[in-house]
Coordinates of C-alpha atoms in Angstrom, one line a residue:
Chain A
X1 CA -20.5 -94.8 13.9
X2 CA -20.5 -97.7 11.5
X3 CA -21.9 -95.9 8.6
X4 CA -18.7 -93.6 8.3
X5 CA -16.4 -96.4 8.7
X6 CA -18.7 -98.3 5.3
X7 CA -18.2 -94.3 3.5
X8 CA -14.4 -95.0 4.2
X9 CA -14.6 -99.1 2.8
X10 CA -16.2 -97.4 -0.3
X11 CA -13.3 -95.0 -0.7
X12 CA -10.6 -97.5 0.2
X13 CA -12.2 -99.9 -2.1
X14 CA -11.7 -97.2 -5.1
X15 CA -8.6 -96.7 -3.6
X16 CA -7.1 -100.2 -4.3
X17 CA -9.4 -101.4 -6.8
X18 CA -8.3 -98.7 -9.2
X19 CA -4.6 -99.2 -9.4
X20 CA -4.7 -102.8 -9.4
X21 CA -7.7 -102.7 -12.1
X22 CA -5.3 -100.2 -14.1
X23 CA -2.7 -102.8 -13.7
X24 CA -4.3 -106.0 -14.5
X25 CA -5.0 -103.9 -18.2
X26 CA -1.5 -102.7 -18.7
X27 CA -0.7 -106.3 -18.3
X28 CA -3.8 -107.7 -20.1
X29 CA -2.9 -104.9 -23.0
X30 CA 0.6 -105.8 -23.2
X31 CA -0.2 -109.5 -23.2
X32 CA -2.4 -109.4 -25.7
X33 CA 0.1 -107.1 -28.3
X34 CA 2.6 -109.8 -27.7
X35 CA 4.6 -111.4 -30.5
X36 CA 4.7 -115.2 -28.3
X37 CA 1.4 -116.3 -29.6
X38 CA 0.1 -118.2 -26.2
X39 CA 0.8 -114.8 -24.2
X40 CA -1.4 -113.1 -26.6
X41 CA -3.8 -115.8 -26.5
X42 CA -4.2 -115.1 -22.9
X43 CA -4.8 -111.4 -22.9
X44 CA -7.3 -111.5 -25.8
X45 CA -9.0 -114.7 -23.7
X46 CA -8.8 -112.6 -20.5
X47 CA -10.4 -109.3 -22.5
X48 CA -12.8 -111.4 -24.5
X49 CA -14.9 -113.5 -22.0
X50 CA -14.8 -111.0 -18.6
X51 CA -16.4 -108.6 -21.3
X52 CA -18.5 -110.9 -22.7
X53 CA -20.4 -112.1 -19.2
X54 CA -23.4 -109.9 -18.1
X55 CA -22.7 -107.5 -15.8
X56 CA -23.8 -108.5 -11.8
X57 CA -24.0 -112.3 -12.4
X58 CA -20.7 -112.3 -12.5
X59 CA -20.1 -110.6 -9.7
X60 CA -22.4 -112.9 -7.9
X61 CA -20.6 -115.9 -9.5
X62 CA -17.5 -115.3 -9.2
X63 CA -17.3 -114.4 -5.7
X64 CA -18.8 -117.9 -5.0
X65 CA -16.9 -119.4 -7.7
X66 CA -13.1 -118.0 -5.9
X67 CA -14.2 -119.1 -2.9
X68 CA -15.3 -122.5 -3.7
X69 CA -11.4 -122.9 -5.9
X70 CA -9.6 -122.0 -2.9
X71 CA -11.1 -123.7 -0.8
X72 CA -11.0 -127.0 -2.7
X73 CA -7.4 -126.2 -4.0
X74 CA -6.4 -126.0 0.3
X75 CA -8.4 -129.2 1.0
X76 CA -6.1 -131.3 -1.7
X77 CA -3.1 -129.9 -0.5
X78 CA -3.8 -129.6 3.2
X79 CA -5.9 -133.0 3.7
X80 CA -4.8 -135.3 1.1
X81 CA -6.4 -138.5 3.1
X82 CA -9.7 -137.3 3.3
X83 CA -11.5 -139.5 0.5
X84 CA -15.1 -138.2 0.6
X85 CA -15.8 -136.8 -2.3
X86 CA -16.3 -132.6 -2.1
X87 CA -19.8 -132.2 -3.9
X88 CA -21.9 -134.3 -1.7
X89 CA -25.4 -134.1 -3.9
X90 CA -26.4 -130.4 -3.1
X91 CA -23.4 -129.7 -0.5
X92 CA -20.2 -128.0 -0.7
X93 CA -17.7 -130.5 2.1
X94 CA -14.2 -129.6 2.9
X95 CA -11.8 -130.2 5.7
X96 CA -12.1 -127.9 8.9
X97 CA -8.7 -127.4 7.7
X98 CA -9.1 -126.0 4.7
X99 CA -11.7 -123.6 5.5
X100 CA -11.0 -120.1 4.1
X101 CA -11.1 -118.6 6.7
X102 CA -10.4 -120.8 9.3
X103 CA -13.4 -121.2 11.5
X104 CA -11.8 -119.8 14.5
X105 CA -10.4 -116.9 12.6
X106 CA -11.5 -113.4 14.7
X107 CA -13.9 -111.6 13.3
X108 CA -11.7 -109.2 11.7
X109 CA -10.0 -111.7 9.3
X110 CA -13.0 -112.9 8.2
X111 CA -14.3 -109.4 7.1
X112 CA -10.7 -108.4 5.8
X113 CA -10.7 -111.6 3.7
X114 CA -14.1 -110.8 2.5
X115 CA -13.2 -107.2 1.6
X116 CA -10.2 -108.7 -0.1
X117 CA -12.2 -111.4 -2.5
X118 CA -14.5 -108.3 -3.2
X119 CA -11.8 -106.1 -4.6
X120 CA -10.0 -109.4 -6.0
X121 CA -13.3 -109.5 -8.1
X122 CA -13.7 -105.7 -8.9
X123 CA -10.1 -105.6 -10.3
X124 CA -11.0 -108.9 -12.1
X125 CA -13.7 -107.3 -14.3
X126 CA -12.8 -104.1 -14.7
X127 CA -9.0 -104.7 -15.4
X128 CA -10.4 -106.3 -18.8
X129 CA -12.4 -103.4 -19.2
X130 CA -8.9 -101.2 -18.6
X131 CA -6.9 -104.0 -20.8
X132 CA -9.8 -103.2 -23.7
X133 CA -9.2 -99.1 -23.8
X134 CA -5.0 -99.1 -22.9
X135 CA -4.7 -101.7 -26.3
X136 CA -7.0 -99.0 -28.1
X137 CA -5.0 -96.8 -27.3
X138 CA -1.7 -98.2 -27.6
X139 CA -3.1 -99.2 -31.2
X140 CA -3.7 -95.4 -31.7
X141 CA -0.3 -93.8 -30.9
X142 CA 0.9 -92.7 -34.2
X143 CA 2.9 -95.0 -36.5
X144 CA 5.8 -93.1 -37.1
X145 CA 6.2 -91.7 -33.7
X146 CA 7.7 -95.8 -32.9
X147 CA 9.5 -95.7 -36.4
X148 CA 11.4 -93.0 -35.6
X149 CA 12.5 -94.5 -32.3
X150 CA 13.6 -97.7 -34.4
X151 CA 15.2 -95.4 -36.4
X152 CA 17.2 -94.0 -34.0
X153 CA 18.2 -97.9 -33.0
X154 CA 16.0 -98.4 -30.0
X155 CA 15.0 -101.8 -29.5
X156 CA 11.6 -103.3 -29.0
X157 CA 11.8 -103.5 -25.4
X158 CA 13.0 -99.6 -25.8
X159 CA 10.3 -98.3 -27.9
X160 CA 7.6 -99.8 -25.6
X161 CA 8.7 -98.1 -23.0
X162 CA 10.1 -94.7 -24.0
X163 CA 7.4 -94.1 -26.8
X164 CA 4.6 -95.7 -26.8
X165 CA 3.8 -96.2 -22.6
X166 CA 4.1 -92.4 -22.4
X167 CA 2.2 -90.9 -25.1
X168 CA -0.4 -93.6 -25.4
X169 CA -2.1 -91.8 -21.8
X170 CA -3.5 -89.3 -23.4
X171 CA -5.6 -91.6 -26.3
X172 CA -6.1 -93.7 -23.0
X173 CA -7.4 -90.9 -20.7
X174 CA -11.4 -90.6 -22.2
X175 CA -11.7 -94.1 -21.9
X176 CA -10.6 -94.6 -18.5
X177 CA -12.1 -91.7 -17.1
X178 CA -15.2 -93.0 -17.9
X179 CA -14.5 -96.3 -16.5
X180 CA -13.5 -95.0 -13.4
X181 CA -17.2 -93.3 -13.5
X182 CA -19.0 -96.4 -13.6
X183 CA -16.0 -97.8 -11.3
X184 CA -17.5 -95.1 -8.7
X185 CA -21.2 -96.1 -9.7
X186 CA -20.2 -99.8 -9.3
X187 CA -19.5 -99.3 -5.8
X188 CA -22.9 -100.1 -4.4
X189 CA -22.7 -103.6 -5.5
X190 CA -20.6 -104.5 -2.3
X191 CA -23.6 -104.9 -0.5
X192 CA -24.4 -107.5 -2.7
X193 CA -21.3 -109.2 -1.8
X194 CA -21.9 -109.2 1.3
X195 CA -20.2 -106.5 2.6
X196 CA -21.2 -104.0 5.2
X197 CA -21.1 -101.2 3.1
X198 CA -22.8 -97.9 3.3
X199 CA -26.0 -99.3 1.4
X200 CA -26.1 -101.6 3.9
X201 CA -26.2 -99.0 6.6
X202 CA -28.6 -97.3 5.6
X203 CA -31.1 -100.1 5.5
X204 CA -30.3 -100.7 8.8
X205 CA -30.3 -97.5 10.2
X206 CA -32.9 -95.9 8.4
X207 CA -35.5 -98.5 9.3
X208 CA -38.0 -98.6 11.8
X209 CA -36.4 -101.5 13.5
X210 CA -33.9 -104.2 12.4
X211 CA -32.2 -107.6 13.6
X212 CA -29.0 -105.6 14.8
X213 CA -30.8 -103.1 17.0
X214 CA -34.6 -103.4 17.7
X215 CA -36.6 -100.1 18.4
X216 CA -35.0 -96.4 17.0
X217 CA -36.7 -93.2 18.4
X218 CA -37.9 -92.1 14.9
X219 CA -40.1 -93.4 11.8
X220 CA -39.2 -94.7 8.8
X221 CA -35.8 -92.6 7.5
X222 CA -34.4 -94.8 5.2
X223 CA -35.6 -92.7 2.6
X224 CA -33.7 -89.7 3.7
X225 CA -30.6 -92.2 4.5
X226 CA -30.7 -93.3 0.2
X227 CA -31.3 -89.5 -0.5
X228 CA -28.1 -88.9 1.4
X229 CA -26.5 -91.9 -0.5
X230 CA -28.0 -90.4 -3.9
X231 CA -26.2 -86.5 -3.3
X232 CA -22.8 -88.3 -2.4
X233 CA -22.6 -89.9 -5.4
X234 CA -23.7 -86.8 -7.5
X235 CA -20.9 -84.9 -5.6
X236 CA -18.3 -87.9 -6.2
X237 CA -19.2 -88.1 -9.6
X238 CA -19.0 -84.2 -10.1
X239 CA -15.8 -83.6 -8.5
X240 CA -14.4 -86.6 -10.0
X241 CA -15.3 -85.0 -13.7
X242 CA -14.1 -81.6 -13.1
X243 CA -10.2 -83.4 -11.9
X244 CA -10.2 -85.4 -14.8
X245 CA -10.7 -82.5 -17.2
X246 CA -8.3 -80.9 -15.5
X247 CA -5.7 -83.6 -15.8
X248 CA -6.8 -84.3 -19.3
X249 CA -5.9 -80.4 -20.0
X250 CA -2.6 -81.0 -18.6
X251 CA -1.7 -84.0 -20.3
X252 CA -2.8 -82.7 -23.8
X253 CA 0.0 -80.3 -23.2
X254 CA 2.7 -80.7 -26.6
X255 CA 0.8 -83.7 -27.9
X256 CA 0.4 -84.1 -31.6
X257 CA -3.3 -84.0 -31.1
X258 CA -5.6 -81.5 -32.6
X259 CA -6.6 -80.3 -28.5
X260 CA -2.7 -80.5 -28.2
X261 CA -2.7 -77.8 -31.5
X262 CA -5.5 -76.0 -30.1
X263 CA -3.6 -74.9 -27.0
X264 CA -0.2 -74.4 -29.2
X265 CA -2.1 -72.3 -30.5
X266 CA -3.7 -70.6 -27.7
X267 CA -0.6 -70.0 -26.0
X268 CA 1.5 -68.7 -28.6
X269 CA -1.2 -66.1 -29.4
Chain B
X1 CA -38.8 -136.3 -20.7
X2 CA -42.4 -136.0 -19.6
X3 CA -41.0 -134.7 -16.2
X4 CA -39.7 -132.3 -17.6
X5 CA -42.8 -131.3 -20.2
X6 CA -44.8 -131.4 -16.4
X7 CA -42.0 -129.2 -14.9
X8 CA -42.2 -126.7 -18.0
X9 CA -46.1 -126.6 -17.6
X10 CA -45.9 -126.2 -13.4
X11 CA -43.0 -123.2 -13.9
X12 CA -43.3 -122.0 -17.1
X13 CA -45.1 -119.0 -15.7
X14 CA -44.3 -119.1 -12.4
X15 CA -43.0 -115.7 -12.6
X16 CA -46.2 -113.9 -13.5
X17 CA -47.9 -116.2 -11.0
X18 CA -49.6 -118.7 -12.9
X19 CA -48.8 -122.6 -12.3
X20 CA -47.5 -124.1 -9.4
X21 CA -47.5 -122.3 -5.9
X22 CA -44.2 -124.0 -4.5
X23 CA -40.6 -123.4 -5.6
X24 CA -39.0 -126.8 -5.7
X25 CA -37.1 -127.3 -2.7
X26 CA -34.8 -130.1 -3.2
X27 CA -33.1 -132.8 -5.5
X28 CA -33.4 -129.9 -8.6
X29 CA -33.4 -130.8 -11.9
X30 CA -31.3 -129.4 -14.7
X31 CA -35.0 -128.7 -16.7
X32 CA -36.2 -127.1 -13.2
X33 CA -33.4 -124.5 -13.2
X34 CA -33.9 -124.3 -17.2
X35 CA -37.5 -123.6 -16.9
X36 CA -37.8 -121.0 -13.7
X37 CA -34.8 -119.1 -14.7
X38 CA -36.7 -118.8 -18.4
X39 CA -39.8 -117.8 -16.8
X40 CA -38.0 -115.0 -14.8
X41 CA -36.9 -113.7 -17.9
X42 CA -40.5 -112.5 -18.5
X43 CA -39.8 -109.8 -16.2
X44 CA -36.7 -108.9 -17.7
X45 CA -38.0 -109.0 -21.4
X46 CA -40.9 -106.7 -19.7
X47 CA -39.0 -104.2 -17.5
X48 CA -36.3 -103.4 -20.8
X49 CA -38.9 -103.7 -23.4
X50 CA -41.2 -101.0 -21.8
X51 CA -38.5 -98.9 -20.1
X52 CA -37.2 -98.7 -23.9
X53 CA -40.0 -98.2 -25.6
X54 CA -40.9 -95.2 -23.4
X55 CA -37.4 -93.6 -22.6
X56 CA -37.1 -93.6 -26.4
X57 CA -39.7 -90.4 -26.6
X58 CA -38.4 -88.9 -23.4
X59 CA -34.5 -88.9 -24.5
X60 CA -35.6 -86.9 -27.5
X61 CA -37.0 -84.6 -25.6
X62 CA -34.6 -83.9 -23.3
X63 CA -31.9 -84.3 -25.8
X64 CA -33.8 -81.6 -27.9
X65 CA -34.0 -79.9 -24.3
X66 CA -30.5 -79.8 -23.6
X67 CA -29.6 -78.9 -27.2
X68 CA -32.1 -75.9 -26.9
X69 CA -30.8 -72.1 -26.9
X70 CA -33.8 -71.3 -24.1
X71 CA -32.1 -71.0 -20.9
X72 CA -35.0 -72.4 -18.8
X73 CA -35.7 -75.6 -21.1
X74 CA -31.7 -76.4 -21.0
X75 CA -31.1 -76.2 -17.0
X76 CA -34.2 -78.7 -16.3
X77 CA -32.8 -81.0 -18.9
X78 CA -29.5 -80.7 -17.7
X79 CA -29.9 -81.6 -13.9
X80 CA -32.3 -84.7 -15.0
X81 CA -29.4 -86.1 -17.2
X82 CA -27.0 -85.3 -14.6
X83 CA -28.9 -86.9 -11.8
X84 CA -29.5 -89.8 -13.2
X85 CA -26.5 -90.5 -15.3
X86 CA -24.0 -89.3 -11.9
X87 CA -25.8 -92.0 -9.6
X88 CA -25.9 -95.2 -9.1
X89 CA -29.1 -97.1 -10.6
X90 CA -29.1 -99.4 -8.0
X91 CA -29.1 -96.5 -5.2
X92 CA -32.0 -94.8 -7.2
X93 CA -33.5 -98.1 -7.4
X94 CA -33.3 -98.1 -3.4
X95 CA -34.6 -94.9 -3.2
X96 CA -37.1 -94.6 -5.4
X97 CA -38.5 -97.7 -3.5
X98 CA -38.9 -96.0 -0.3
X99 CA -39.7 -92.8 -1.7
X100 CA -43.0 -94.2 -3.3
X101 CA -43.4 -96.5 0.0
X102 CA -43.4 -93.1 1.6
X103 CA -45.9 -91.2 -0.8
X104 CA -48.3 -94.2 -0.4
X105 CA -48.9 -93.3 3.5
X106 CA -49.8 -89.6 2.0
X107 CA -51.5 -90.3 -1.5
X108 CA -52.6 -93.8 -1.4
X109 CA -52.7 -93.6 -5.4
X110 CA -48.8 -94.7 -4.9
X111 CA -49.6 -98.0 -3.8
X112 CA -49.0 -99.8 -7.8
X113 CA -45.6 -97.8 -7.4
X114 CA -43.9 -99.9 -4.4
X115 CA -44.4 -103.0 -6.7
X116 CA -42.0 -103.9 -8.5
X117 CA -43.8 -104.1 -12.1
X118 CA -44.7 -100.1 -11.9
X119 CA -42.2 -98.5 -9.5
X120 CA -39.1 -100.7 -10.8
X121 CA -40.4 -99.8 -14.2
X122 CA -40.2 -95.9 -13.6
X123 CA -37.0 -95.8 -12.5
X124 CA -35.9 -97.4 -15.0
X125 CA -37.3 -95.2 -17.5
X126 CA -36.1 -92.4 -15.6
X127 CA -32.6 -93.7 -16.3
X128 CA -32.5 -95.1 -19.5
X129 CA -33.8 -91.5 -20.2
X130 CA -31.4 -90.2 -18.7
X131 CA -28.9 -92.1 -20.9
X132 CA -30.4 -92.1 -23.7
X133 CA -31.0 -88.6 -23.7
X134 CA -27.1 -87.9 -23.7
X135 CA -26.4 -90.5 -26.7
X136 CA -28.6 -88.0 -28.7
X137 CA -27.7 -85.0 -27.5
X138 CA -24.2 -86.2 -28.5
X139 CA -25.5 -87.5 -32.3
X140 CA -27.2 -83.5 -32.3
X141 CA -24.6 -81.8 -32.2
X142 CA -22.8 -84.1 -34.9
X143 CA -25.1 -83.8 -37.5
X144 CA -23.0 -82.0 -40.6
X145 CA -23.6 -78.6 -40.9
X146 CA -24.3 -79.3 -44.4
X147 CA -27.8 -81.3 -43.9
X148 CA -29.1 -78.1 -42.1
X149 CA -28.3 -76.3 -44.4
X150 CA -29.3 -78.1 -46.9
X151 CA -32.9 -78.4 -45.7
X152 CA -33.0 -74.2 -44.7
X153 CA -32.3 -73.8 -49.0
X154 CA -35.0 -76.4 -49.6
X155 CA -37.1 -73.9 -47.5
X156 CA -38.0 -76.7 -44.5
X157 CA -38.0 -74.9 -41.2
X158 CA -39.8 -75.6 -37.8
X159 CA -41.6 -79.0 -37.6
X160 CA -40.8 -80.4 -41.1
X161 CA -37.0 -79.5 -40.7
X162 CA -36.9 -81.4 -38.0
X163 CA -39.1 -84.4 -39.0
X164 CA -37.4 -85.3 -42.2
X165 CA -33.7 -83.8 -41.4
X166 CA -32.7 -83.2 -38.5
X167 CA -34.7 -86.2 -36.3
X168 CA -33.6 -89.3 -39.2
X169 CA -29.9 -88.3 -38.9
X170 CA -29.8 -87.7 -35.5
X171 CA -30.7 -91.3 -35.0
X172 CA -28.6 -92.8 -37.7
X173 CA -26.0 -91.3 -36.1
X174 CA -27.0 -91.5 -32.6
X175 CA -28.2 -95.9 -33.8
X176 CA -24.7 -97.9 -33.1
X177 CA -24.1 -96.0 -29.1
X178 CA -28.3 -96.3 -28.8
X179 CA -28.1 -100.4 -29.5
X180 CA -25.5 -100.6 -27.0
X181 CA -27.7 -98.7 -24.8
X182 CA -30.5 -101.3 -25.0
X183 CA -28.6 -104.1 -24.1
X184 CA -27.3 -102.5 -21.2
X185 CA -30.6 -101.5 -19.9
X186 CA -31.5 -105.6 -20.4
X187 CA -28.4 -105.9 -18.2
X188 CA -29.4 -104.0 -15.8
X189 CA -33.0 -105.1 -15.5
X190 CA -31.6 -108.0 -13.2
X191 CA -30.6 -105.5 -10.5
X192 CA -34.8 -104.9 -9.7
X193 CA -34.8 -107.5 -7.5
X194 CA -32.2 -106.8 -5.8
X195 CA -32.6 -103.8 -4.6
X196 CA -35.6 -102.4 -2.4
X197 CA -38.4 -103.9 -4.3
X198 CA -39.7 -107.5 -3.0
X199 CA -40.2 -109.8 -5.1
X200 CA -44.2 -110.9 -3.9
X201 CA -45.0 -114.6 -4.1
X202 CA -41.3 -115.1 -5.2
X203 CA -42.1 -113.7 -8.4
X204 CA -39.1 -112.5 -9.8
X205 CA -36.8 -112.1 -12.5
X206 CA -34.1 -114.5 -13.9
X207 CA -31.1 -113.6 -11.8
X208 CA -33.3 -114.0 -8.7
X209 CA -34.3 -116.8 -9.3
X210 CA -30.5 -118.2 -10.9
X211 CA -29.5 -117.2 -7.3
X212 CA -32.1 -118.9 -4.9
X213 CA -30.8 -122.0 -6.6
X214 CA -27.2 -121.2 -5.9
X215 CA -28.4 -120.7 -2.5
X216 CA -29.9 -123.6 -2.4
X217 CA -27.5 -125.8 -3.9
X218 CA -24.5 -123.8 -3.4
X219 CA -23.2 -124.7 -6.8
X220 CA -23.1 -121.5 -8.6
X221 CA -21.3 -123.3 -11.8
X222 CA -25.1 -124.3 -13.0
X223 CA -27.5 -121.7 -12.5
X224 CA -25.0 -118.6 -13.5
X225 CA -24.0 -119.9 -17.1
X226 CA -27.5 -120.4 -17.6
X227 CA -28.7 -117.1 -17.0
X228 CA -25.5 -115.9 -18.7
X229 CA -27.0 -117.9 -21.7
X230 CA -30.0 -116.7 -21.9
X231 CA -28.2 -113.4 -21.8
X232 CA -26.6 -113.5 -24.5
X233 CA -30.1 -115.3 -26.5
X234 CA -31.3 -112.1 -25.4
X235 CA -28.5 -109.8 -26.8
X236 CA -28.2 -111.4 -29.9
X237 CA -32.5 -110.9 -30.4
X238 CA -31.9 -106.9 -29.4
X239 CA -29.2 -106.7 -32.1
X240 CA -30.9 -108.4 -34.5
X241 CA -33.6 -106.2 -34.0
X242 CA -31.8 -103.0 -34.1
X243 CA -29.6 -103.9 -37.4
X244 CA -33.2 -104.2 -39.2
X245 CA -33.6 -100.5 -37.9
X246 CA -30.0 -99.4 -38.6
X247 CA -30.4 -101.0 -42.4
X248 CA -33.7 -99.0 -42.8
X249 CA -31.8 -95.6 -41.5
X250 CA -28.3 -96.1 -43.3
X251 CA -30.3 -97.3 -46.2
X252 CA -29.4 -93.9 -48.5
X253 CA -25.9 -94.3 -48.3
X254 CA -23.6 -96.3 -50.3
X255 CA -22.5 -99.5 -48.9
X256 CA -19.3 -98.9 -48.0
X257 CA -19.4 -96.1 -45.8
X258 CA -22.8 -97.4 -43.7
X259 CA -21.7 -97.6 -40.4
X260 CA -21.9 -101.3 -38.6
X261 CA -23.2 -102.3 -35.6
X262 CA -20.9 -103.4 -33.2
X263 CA -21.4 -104.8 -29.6
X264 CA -19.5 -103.4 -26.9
X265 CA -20.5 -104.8 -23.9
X266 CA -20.5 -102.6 -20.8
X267 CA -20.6 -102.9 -17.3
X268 CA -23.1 -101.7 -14.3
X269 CA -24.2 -98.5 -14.0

């Protein structure tokens, strides 16, 4: 039974990661054009060293690395007499306290909270990603498309978000299709976070026997199980390509884009 | 200091299995986690270095496959590229694992693949292919019009046509997207060892062992830069590399149009 409910934490991961992502780089994007120089310092930092780090260390890392901040952040503020310092030679000592989760937690907050730092992380890495293509594409929105809206008296605040949020979708859309591609491919990488996911599953399941449940009627299937894996991706993937085409054809619709001519064109004809 | 010149001479090498038996266990040194996470790097100079070398003459196969007007040549090249580009590499990693583990029992000439250093390797080149393949399928179908015909009023056709026209621009253009290619097939050379194939005798790459030492020490602020710094040694080596090459194919053109290498660093596949 497990191994649907993992399909269905791969889907809701997507599912949140991919809106928050998208947020983090409307916000990293719009940081980083600001005029307030330590604003745009921020986004460009933000874009510039998530990019920068190879890929699954830091999704090792930082996992570890958020953990070990909050924790220590909860010990200060939640046992502020304990004296001992928290990096005892090769061990990591807080406060029963300030455990996160607490120790008694059930079973379900501890794998919620671990789901949670997972897609904390995912959003993380590939909001700068998002940040990277939505400035590209802000930057690619036509000149005079925001003069004329100055021209017309808007103020900054105006043109931002009457000209340039709206059209700026359509230079956006290749770029984030394709992340959302390696977003899907990404996916696997829970397991290495520790997450029951559907890799995880079919380890478990496909093998002979495990530590969860010792002897299975049948031989080794755990090829079959990664085959299985190997055609839902393929169909993700696929499915996912022939809705973004669509949406792309859509959104092309009256832009001042040689496609957008193309189908001018087309239809008037 | 000469602990550390004995530590360098004990590990060095401890990846390919020469030097010292044991991992250290405890009380680790700064020039222990230097040296072992260096010597893991073997395999990942290894894996990329090979998988490149031979993915190079595949992708322009099957980029000359895809491109080709033959119905039966294009549909083969096709599915490969879209198999191996629409999955994750760490699921084909998984399943390439226990696909070869389950050829073995049939044809024992398997048994090199379910190491890491052969079967790891073929996947990779599988997918770098795969990749690859598309960058130059994409620089194909770019090159001007005018080149071509240029080298049919010359009289080149066949072979020579495409040895001196159509092959040298097709990787001038394809050069900046194919560098970026390489590093992220470096990148993704740390995910061997964490998939299906065991690491025997604890041989293993750099990120393995960057995280039996976070393990260990559960200090992931020490080993994870590291390996992030070699990383980026690493990156900066491929470029350099691959501008000698991009000089040597952009050198006909006049300065100021030559196209520049740029890194864009990418995430997991």
């Amino acid at each position: 039974m497990s191994i649907y409910w993992s399909v269905l934490t791969v889907i809701l991961l997507l599912a949140i990661t991919a809106p928050t992502a998208l947020a983090f780089g409307f916000a990293g994007a719009s940081a980083a054009r600001s005029r307030i120089a330590p604003v745009s310092w921020l986004g460009r930092g933000y874009i510039a060293v998530v990019r920068g780090v190879p890929d699954i260390a830091f999704f090792l890392f930082f996992v570890i690395a958020l953990d070990q901040v909050i924790e220590a952040t909860r010990h200060h503020v939640l046992c502020p007499d304990w004296v001992e310092p928290i990096r005892q030679g090769s061990d990591f000592v807080v406060c029963q306290a300030a455990k996160m989760p607490l120790g008694n937690a059930p079973q379900w907050v501890h794998e919620s909270y671990g789901f949670a730092v997972a897609v904390f992380t995912f959003a993380i890495v590939f909001g700068a990603f998002a940040a990277n293509v939505i400035q590209g594409a802000m930057g690619a929105v036509p000149r005079g498309q925001i003069e004329t809206g100055e021209s017309y008296g808007m103020t900054s605040r105006q043109t931002f978000w009457r000209i340039l949020v709206p059209q700026m979708w359509i230079y956006a859309l290749p770029g984030l299709s394709n992340l959302w591609m390696i977003l899907i491919k990404a996916t696997p990488l829970l397991f290495l976070l520790g997450i029951q996911d559907i890799v995880y599953w079919a380890r478990e399941l496909g093998g002979i026997k495990t530590s969860r449940f010792t002897d299975y009627p049948h031989g080794d299937w755990r090829m079959w199980y990664f085959l299985a894996l190997l055609v839902f991706y393929l169909i993700f993937t696929r499915f996912s390509e022939i809705t973004l085409e669509r949406l792309m054809t859509r959104l092309t619709r009256g832009q001042a884009t040689t496609a957008g001519e193309a189908q001018r064109k087309a239809d008037t004809t | 200091m000469n602990a550390c010149v004995q530590t360098v001479t004990d590990y060095g090498l401890r990846a390919v299995g020469i030097g010292k038996r044991l991992l250290p266990r405890e009380d680790f040194t700064l020039c222990e986690q230097f040296t072992l996470i260096g010597s893991g790097m073997i395999w990942n100079v290894y894996f990329g270095v090979l998988a490149l070398i031979a993915g190079f003459g595949f992708a322009t196969l099957l980029a000359l496959g895809k491109a080709s007007n033959i119905k039966t040549v294009r549909k083969p090249s096709e599915w490969f590229i879209f198999l191996f580009r629409g999955s994750p590499l760490f699921i084909q990693f998984f399943f390439g694992y226990f696909l070869f583990l389950k050829l073995k029992i049939v044809f024992p000439i398997f048994a090199p693949f379910t190491a890491a250093w052969l079967g790891a390797l073929v996947v990779l080149f599988f997918n770098t292919s795969a990749y690859t393949a598309e960058i130059f399928y994409g620089a194909l179908r770019s090159i001007p019009k005018g080149d071509v015909e240029a080298a049919d009023a010359y009289g080149l056709s066949g072979w020579s046509r495409f040895k001196r026209v159509i092959w040298p621009t097709m990787l001038r253009l394809a050069w900046p997207a194919y560098t970026n290619e390489a590093i992220f097939l470096f990148h993704a050379t740390t995910l061997v060892f964490f998939s299906g194939f065991p690491a025997w005798q604890q041989r293993g790459d750099a990120l393995y062992y960057a995280s039996y030492f976070a393990d260990k020490t559960f200090n992931p602020f020490i080993p994870y830069p590291i390996l992030a710094g070699y990383f980026i040694l690493l990156t900066l080596c491929v470029i350099g590399l691959f501008s000698i090459v991009n000089r040597r194919l952009n050198r006909h053109l006049p300065a100021n149009t030559r196209q520049r290498l740029r890194i864009r660093p990418n995430l997991i596949r």
